[in-house]
């Protein structure tokens, strides 16, 4: 646990703070040890035998607070013992709880129709801080308390650290197979324009399909990338490489089909990063990840290190072990389908801690800030265009305040020109807003 505790303390302080500063912070209940440190975080009973791994390790609501910030464990008071500042809020255990997905490990019977842990059942949602990266707020508190002891420690810069513009290829086109074309022609009896689109797509080529919006998306993405710089903005397209029998994995992802090859070549020309979009089936049976990764790498003739689960179907925390075994370095699945916000309690990339083994790994988890359908679907947040932009705007400004990263997921079919949703315009507005946040004084 020492390695994990040291990692968490440094993560709370921020990577702009020297590791020498973290040595001035202790995590102990032994008052004889206090004098060794400038500041001590007093442990709660979270890691104790008989508590850890059980529902006794779940915080009770309402949460206590420390100087106006909700805390998961410990008490809200601070005190000075001789020359040492003692913080009774156990923000180490709180950080561990959130970034390890401890809650999901303990509450395995709470799952939605897709066997995912629902955002509305999560502690961040129930406690009212799903839209706040509470770990960053604890870091702010920790730095403030350190300064009270005379330690010089600065705040991180208020700027966006990284922007990931991501797109999942769930369905490459609408009318490029017989079934899709015939359906379009049938609906065209009432809506002639749909018959026209289906005919033109099926017989004319992929570029005429209304769901082939990647040129539009990449144009917007590259405009922002050019404005922010390639170090600060990365475009990722996640491809499925396998289709099982489950309806969630339909339509079939056939990477050797000319349409897929056309898109793959286009992604390469635009210098967009390839990511693995492991199938719904592999979310249920993670041992399939090995084959799916090999299929994608064979099709694109390159190695793949990024992943996002189809349907965000990462069911159990331990399933990340299969990604590590297959040399995945970064996962972008960490958002709730039903509520946008900070699933891991942080807006920065974090190394995954395996809660079953109490093991710190080198797999980096990236929170999913916003997914398009989360905002609009009736079963999820069901927001109108105005409310959706306001909510997203608040999340983006919060990320900037805490020097975090933004990860947006927009699907190609959600920005179809003729579709009556707000996602085409909203995506454009959000990218403009990110540009303004970074390149204009407020």
Coordinates of C-alpha atoms in Angstrom, one line a residue:
X1 CA 0.0 0.0 0.0
X2 CA 2.9 2.4 0.5
X3 CA 3.4 2.9 -3.3
X4 CA -0.4 3.6 -3.7
X5 CA -0.4 6.1 -0.8
X6 CA 2.6 7.9 -2.2
X7 CA 1.0 8.0 -5.6
X8 CA -2.3 9.4 -4.3
X9 CA -0.6 12.1 -2.2
X10 CA 1.5 13.2 -5.2
X11 CA -1.7 13.1 -7.4
X12 CA -3.5 15.3 -4.9
X13 CA -0.7 17.8 -4.9
X14 CA -0.4 17.8 -8.7
X15 CA 2.4 17.0 -11.0
X16 CA 3.5 20.6 -11.0
X17 CA 4.6 20.1 -7.3
X18 CA 8.0 18.6 -6.5
X19 CA 8.2 15.1 -5.1
X20 CA 10.3 16.6 -2.3
X21 CA 7.1 18.4 -1.1
X22 CA 5.2 15.1 -0.9
X23 CA 7.8 13.8 1.5
X24 CA 6.7 16.5 4.0
X25 CA 3.2 14.8 4.2
X26 CA 2.5 11.8 6.3
X27 CA -0.4 9.4 6.4
X28 CA -0.5 8.0 9.9
X29 CA -2.5 7.9 13.1
X30 CA 0.6 7.5 15.2
X31 CA 1.1 10.8 17.1
X32 CA 4.8 9.8 17.7
X33 CA 5.3 10.0 13.9
X34 CA 3.7 13.5 13.5
X35 CA 6.9 15.4 14.2
X36 CA 8.5 13.9 11.1
X37 CA 6.1 15.8 8.8
X38 CA 4.9 19.3 8.1
X39 CA 1.4 17.9 7.5
X40 CA -0.3 14.7 8.4
X41 CA -3.4 13.2 6.9
X42 CA -5.1 11.0 9.5
X43 CA -6.3 7.7 8.2
X44 CA -9.9 6.6 8.7
X45 CA -10.9 2.9 9.1
X46 CA -11.4 2.5 5.3
X47 CA -8.4 0.2 4.8
X48 CA -8.9 -1.8 8.0
X49 CA -9.6 -5.5 7.9
X50 CA -13.3 -6.2 8.2
X51 CA -14.1 -2.8 6.5
X52 CA -12.2 -2.9 3.2
X53 CA -13.9 -4.9 0.5
X54 CA -17.3 -4.6 2.3
X55 CA -20.2 -2.2 2.2
X56 CA -18.8 -0.8 5.5
X57 CA -16.3 1.0 3.3
X58 CA -19.1 2.9 1.5
X59 CA -19.5 6.5 2.8
X60 CA -22.8 7.3 4.4
X61 CA -24.9 10.3 3.3
X62 CA -25.1 13.1 3.9
X63 CA -21.3 13.6 3.6
X64 CA -19.3 15.6 6.1
X65 CA -17.4 18.6 4.9
X66 CA -14.0 20.1 5.5
X67 CA -13.9 23.8 4.9
X68 CA -16.9 23.7 2.6
X69 CA -15.7 20.7 0.5
X70 CA -17.5 17.3 0.9
X71 CA -15.3 14.5 2.2
X72 CA -15.9 10.8 2.0
X73 CA -14.1 9.6 5.1
X74 CA -12.8 11.0 8.4
X75 CA -13.8 14.3 10.1
X76 CA -13.9 17.8 8.8
X77 CA -11.6 19.3 11.4
X78 CA -7.9 20.3 11.2
X79 CA -5.6 20.9 14.1
X80 CA -2.0 21.8 14.9
X81 CA -0.1 19.2 17.0
X82 CA 3.1 21.0 18.1
X83 CA 4.4 22.2 14.8
X84 CA 2.5 19.7 12.5
X85 CA -0.7 20.4 10.8
X86 CA -3.1 17.5 11.1
X87 CA -5.9 17.0 8.6
X88 CA -8.6 14.6 9.9
X89 CA -10.3 14.4 6.5
X90 CA -9.1 11.1 5.0
X91 CA -8.7 12.4 1.4
X92 CA -6.2 9.6 0.6
X93 CA -8.9 7.0 1.2
X94 CA -11.5 9.2 -0.6
X95 CA -9.2 9.4 -3.7
X96 CA -8.6 5.7 -3.7
X97 CA -12.3 5.0 -3.4
X98 CA -13.1 7.1 -6.5
X99 CA -10.2 6.3 -8.9
X100 CA -10.3 2.5 -8.2
X101 CA -14.1 2.1 -8.7
X102 CA -14.2 0.5 -5.3
X103 CA -18.0 1.2 -5.1
X104 CA -18.6 -0.9 -8.2
X105 CA -16.5 -3.8 -6.8
X106 CA -18.5 -3.9 -3.6
X107 CA -22.0 -3.3 -5.1
X108 CA -21.8 -5.9 -7.8
X109 CA -25.6 -6.6 -7.8
X110 CA -26.4 -3.0 -8.8
X111 CA -26.3 -2.9 -12.5
X112 CA -28.5 -1.6 -15.4
X113 CA -29.9 -3.6 -18.3
X114 CA -26.4 -3.8 -19.8
X115 CA -24.9 -5.0 -16.5
X116 CA -23.1 -1.6 -16.1
X117 CA -23.0 0.3 -12.9
X118 CA -25.5 3.2 -13.4
X119 CA -24.3 6.8 -12.8
X120 CA -27.5 7.6 -10.9
X121 CA -26.6 4.9 -8.3
X122 CA -23.1 6.3 -7.8
X123 CA -21.9 8.1 -4.7
X124 CA -20.8 11.2 -6.8
X125 CA -24.3 11.5 -8.2
X126 CA -26.2 10.8 -4.9
X127 CA -23.9 13.2 -3.0
X128 CA -24.3 15.9 -5.6
X129 CA -20.8 16.2 -6.9
X130 CA -20.9 14.3 -10.2
X131 CA -20.2 17.7 -12.0
X132 CA -17.3 18.5 -9.7
X133 CA -13.9 16.9 -9.8
X134 CA -13.8 16.6 -6.1
X135 CA -10.3 15.1 -6.0
X136 CA -9.0 18.4 -7.5
X137 CA -10.8 20.3 -4.7
X138 CA -9.1 18.1 -2.1
X139 CA -5.8 18.9 -3.8
X140 CA -6.6 22.6 -3.5
X141 CA -7.4 22.1 0.2
X142 CA -4.2 20.1 0.8
X143 CA -2.0 22.7 -0.9
X144 CA -3.6 25.5 1.2
X145 CA -3.0 23.6 4.4
X146 CA 0.7 23.0 3.4
X147 CA 1.1 26.8 2.8
X148 CA -0.1 27.4 6.4
X149 CA 2.9 25.3 7.6
X150 CA 5.3 27.5 5.7
X151 CA 5.8 25.2 2.7
X152 CA 5.9 27.1 -0.6
X153 CA 3.5 25.3 -3.0
X154 CA 1.8 26.9 -6.0
X155 CA -1.5 26.2 -7.6
X156 CA -1.6 24.6 -11.1
X157 CA -2.1 26.8 -14.1
X158 CA -5.8 27.5 -15.0
X159 CA -5.6 26.1 -18.4
X160 CA -6.8 23.0 -20.2
X161 CA -4.1 20.3 -20.1
X162 CA -5.3 18.2 -23.1
X163 CA -8.4 17.8 -25.3
X164 CA -9.4 14.5 -26.8
X165 CA -11.9 14.6 -29.6
X166 CA -13.2 11.1 -30.0
X167 CA -15.6 9.3 -32.3
X168 CA -16.8 5.7 -32.1
X169 CA -17.5 3.9 -35.4
X170 CA -20.6 2.0 -34.3
X171 CA -22.3 2.2 -37.7
X172 CA -20.3 3.5 -40.6
X173 CA -23.3 4.2 -42.8
X174 CA -27.1 4.1 -43.0
X175 CA -28.0 2.8 -46.5
X176 CA -24.9 0.9 -47.6
X177 CA -26.5 -2.6 -47.3
X178 CA -29.6 -4.1 -48.9
X179 CA -31.7 -3.9 -45.7
X180 CA -30.8 -0.3 -45.0
X181 CA -31.5 0.8 -48.6
X182 CA -34.9 -1.0 -48.7
X183 CA -35.9 0.5 -45.4
X184 CA -35.0 3.9 -46.7
X185 CA -37.0 3.4 -49.9
X186 CA -40.0 2.2 -47.9
X187 CA -39.9 5.2 -45.5
X188 CA -39.4 7.3 -48.6
X189 CA -43.1 6.7 -49.5
X190 CA -43.8 9.3 -46.8
X191 CA -40.6 11.2 -46.9
X192 CA -39.3 11.3 -50.5
X193 CA -35.9 12.8 -49.4
X194 CA -35.1 9.6 -47.5
X195 CA -35.7 7.5 -50.6
X196 CA -33.4 9.8 -52.5
X197 CA -30.6 9.6 -49.9
X198 CA -30.9 5.8 -49.7
X199 CA -30.7 5.4 -53.5
X200 CA -27.8 7.8 -53.8
X201 CA -25.9 6.1 -51.0
X202 CA -26.4 2.5 -52.0
X203 CA -25.6 3.0 -55.7
X204 CA -23.4 6.1 -55.5
X205 CA -20.9 5.3 -52.8
X206 CA -20.0 5.8 -49.1
X207 CA -19.4 9.5 -49.4
X208 CA -23.0 10.0 -50.3
X209 CA -24.4 8.3 -47.2
X210 CA -25.8 10.8 -44.6
X211 CA -24.1 9.0 -41.7
X212 CA -20.7 9.3 -43.3
X213 CA -19.9 12.6 -41.6
X214 CA -16.3 11.9 -40.8
X215 CA -15.1 14.7 -43.2
X216 CA -17.3 17.2 -41.3
X217 CA -16.1 16.0 -37.9
X218 CA -12.4 15.9 -38.8
X219 CA -12.7 19.4 -40.3
X220 CA -14.0 20.8 -37.0
X221 CA -11.5 18.7 -35.0
X222 CA -8.5 19.8 -37.0
X223 CA -9.5 23.4 -36.8
X224 CA -9.4 23.2 -33.0
X225 CA -6.2 21.1 -33.1
X226 CA -4.5 23.7 -35.3
X227 CA -5.6 26.4 -32.8
X228 CA -4.5 24.6 -29.7
X229 CA -1.5 22.7 -31.1
X230 CA -1.0 19.0 -31.7
X231 CA 0.5 18.5 -28.3
X232 CA -2.7 19.8 -26.6
X233 CA -5.3 18.2 -28.8
X234 CA -5.6 14.7 -30.1
X235 CA -8.3 13.2 -32.4
X236 CA -9.1 9.5 -31.9
X237 CA -11.5 7.2 -33.9
X238 CA -12.4 4.0 -32.1
X239 CA -13.1 1.0 -34.4
X240 CA -14.9 -2.2 -33.6
X241 CA -13.2 -5.2 -35.2
X242 CA -15.7 -8.0 -34.2
X243 CA -19.4 -8.6 -34.3
X244 CA -20.9 -11.3 -32.2
X245 CA -24.5 -12.6 -32.1
X246 CA -25.8 -10.0 -29.7
X247 CA -28.0 -7.2 -31.2
X248 CA -25.8 -4.6 -29.5
X249 CA -22.9 -5.6 -31.8
X250 CA -25.0 -5.1 -35.0
X251 CA -24.4 -4.1 -37.7
X252 CA -21.5 -6.3 -38.5
X253 CA -18.1 -4.5 -38.4
X254 CA -16.2 -6.0 -41.4
X255 CA -12.8 -4.2 -41.6
X256 CA -11.9 -5.8 -44.9
X257 CA -15.1 -4.4 -46.6
X258 CA -14.3 -1.6 -49.1
X259 CA -16.3 0.9 -47.1
X260 CA -14.3 0.2 -44.0
X261 CA -11.0 0.3 -45.9
X262 CA -12.0 3.6 -47.4
X263 CA -12.6 5.0 -43.9
X264 CA -9.4 3.5 -42.5
X265 CA -7.4 5.1 -45.3
X266 CA -9.1 8.4 -44.7
X267 CA -8.3 8.3 -41.0
X268 CA -4.6 7.6 -41.9
X269 CA -4.5 10.5 -44.4
X270 CA -5.9 12.8 -41.7
X271 CA -3.4 11.6 -39.2
X272 CA -6.1 10.6 -36.7
X273 CA -5.2 8.2 -34.0
X274 CA -6.8 4.7 -34.1
X275 CA -8.3 3.2 -31.0
X276 CA -9.9 -0.2 -30.3
X277 CA -13.6 -0.2 -29.6
X278 CA -14.0 -3.6 -28.0
X279 CA -17.3 -5.2 -28.8
X280 CA -20.3 -5.5 -26.4
X281 CA -19.5 -9.2 -26.4
X282 CA -16.0 -8.6 -25.2
X283 CA -17.4 -6.3 -22.5
X284 CA -19.2 -9.4 -21.3
X285 CA -16.3 -11.8 -22.0
X286 CA -13.0 -9.8 -21.8
X287 CA -10.9 -12.8 -22.8
X288 CA -12.0 -11.9 -26.4
X289 CA -10.1 -8.6 -26.3
X290 CA -6.8 -10.3 -27.5
X291 CA -8.3 -11.4 -30.8
X292 CA -10.2 -8.2 -31.4
X293 CA -7.1 -6.1 -30.9
X294 CA -5.1 -8.4 -33.3
X295 CA -7.9 -8.0 -35.9
X296 CA -7.8 -4.2 -35.8
X297 CA -4.0 -4.0 -35.9
X298 CA -4.0 -6.3 -38.9
X299 CA -6.5 -4.2 -40.7
X300 CA -4.8 -0.9 -40.0
X301 CA -1.2 -2.3 -40.2
X302 CA -0.3 -0.6 -36.9
X303 CA -0.3 -1.1 -33.2
X304 CA -3.1 0.1 -31.0
X305 CA -2.7 1.3 -27.4
X306 CA -6.0 3.1 -26.8
X307 CA -9.4 1.5 -26.0
X308 CA -13.0 2.4 -25.3
X309 CA -15.7 -0.2 -24.7
X310 CA -18.7 -0.4 -26.9
X311 CA -21.8 0.8 -25.0
X312 CA -19.2 1.9 -22.3
X313 CA -19.6 -1.7 -21.3
X314 CA -16.8 -2.0 -18.9
X315 CA -18.7 -4.1 -16.4
X316 CA -16.3 -4.9 -13.5
X317 CA -13.2 -3.0 -12.3
X318 CA -11.0 -6.1 -12.7
X319 CA -11.8 -6.2 -16.4
X320 CA -9.0 -3.6 -16.9
X321 CA -6.6 -6.4 -16.3
X322 CA -7.3 -7.8 -19.7
X323 CA -6.5 -4.4 -21.3
X324 CA -3.1 -4.4 -19.5
X325 CA -2.4 -7.9 -20.7
X326 CA -3.0 -6.8 -24.2
X327 CA -0.7 -3.7 -24.0
X328 CA -3.4 -1.1 -23.9
X329 CA -1.9 1.9 -22.2
X330 CA -4.9 4.2 -22.1
X331 CA -8.7 3.6 -21.6
X332 CA -11.3 6.2 -22.5
X333 CA -14.4 4.3 -21.2
X334 CA -14.8 6.1 -17.9
X335 CA -18.0 7.9 -18.3
X336 CA -21.5 7.0 -17.2
X337 CA -23.9 6.5 -20.1
X338 CA -26.8 8.0 -18.1
X339 CA -25.1 11.1 -16.6
X340 CA -22.2 13.3 -17.9
X341 CA -19.6 14.4 -15.4
X342 CA -16.6 13.1 -13.5
X343 CA -17.0 9.4 -13.0
X344 CA -13.6 9.0 -11.3
X345 CA -13.9 12.1 -9.2
X346 CA -11.1 13.8 -11.2
X347 CA -10.6 15.6 -14.5
X348 CA -7.1 14.4 -14.9
X349 CA -5.7 11.1 -16.3
X350 CA -5.0 8.7 -13.5
X351 CA -3.3 5.4 -13.1
X352 CA -5.8 2.6 -12.4
X353 CA -5.7 1.0 -8.9
X354 CA -7.0 -2.6 -8.9
X355 CA -9.3 -2.5 -5.9
X356 CA -9.4 -6.3 -5.6
X357 CA -5.6 -6.6 -5.4
X358 CA -4.8 -3.2 -3.9
X359 CA -2.4 -2.9 -6.8
X360 CA -1.2 0.3 -8.7
X361 CA -1.0 -0.3 -12.4
X362 CA 0.4 1.6 -15.4
X363 CA -2.9 1.7 -17.2
X364 CA -4.1 5.3 -17.5
X365 CA -7.8 6.1 -17.2
X366 CA -9.3 9.1 -18.9
X367 CA -12.7 10.3 -17.8
X368 CA -15.3 10.8 -20.5
X369 CA -16.5 14.4 -20.0
X370 CA -19.5 14.3 -22.3
X371 CA -21.1 11.8 -24.7
X372 CA -23.6 13.2 -27.2
X373 CA -26.5 10.8 -26.5
X374 CA -26.1 11.1 -22.7
X375 CA -27.4 14.6 -23.0
X376 CA -30.4 14.1 -25.3
X377 CA -31.8 10.6 -24.9
X378 CA -35.0 10.3 -22.9
X379 CA -33.7 7.5 -20.7
X380 CA -30.6 9.6 -19.8
X381 CA -30.4 13.3 -19.1
X382 CA -33.0 14.3 -21.7
X383 CA -31.9 17.9 -22.1
X384 CA -32.9 20.5 -24.7
X385 CA -30.2 22.3 -26.7
X386 CA -29.9 25.3 -24.4
X387 CA -29.6 23.2 -21.2
X388 CA -27.2 20.8 -22.8
X389 CA -24.8 23.6 -23.8
X390 CA -25.1 25.3 -20.4
X391 CA -24.2 22.0 -18.6
X392 CA -21.3 21.2 -21.0
X393 CA -20.0 24.8 -20.7
X394 CA -19.9 24.5 -16.9
X395 CA -18.0 21.2 -17.2
X396 CA -15.4 22.6 -19.6
X397 CA -14.8 25.7 -17.5
X398 CA -14.3 23.5 -14.4
X399 CA -11.7 21.4 -16.3
X400 CA -9.8 24.6 -17.2
X401 CA -9.9 25.8 -13.6
X402 CA -8.3 22.6 -12.4
X403 CA -5.8 22.1 -15.2
X404 CA -7.6 18.9 -16.4
X405 CA -8.3 17.3 -19.6
X406 CA -11.5 17.2 -21.8
X407 CA -12.7 14.1 -23.6
X408 CA -15.7 14.4 -25.9
X409 CA -17.4 11.5 -27.6
X410 CA -19.5 12.4 -30.7
X411 CA -20.9 9.7 -33.0
X412 CA -20.9 10.2 -36.8
X413 CA -24.6 9.5 -37.1
X414 CA -25.5 12.1 -34.5
X415 CA -24.2 14.9 -36.7
X416 CA -26.2 13.9 -39.8
X417 CA -27.3 17.0 -41.6
X418 CA -31.0 16.3 -41.9
X419 CA -31.5 14.7 -38.5
X420 CA -33.7 16.7 -36.1
X421 CA -31.3 16.8 -33.1
X422 CA -29.0 19.5 -31.8
X423 CA -25.8 17.5 -31.8
X424 CA -24.4 18.8 -35.0
X425 CA -24.6 22.4 -33.9
X426 CA -23.8 21.6 -30.2
X427 CA -20.5 19.9 -31.2
X428 CA -19.4 22.9 -33.2
X429 CA -20.4 25.3 -30.4
X430 CA -18.5 23.3 -27.8
X431 CA -15.3 23.2 -29.9
X432 CA -15.6 27.0 -30.4
X433 CA -16.0 27.4 -26.7
X434 CA -12.9 25.3 -25.9
X435 CA -11.0 27.5 -28.4
X436 CA -12.2 30.6 -26.7
X437 CA -11.4 29.3 -23.2
X438 CA -7.8 28.7 -24.2
X439 CA -7.0 31.5 -26.6
X440 CA -9.0 34.5 -25.3
X441 CA -8.8 36.3 -22.0
X442 CA -12.0 36.0 -20.0

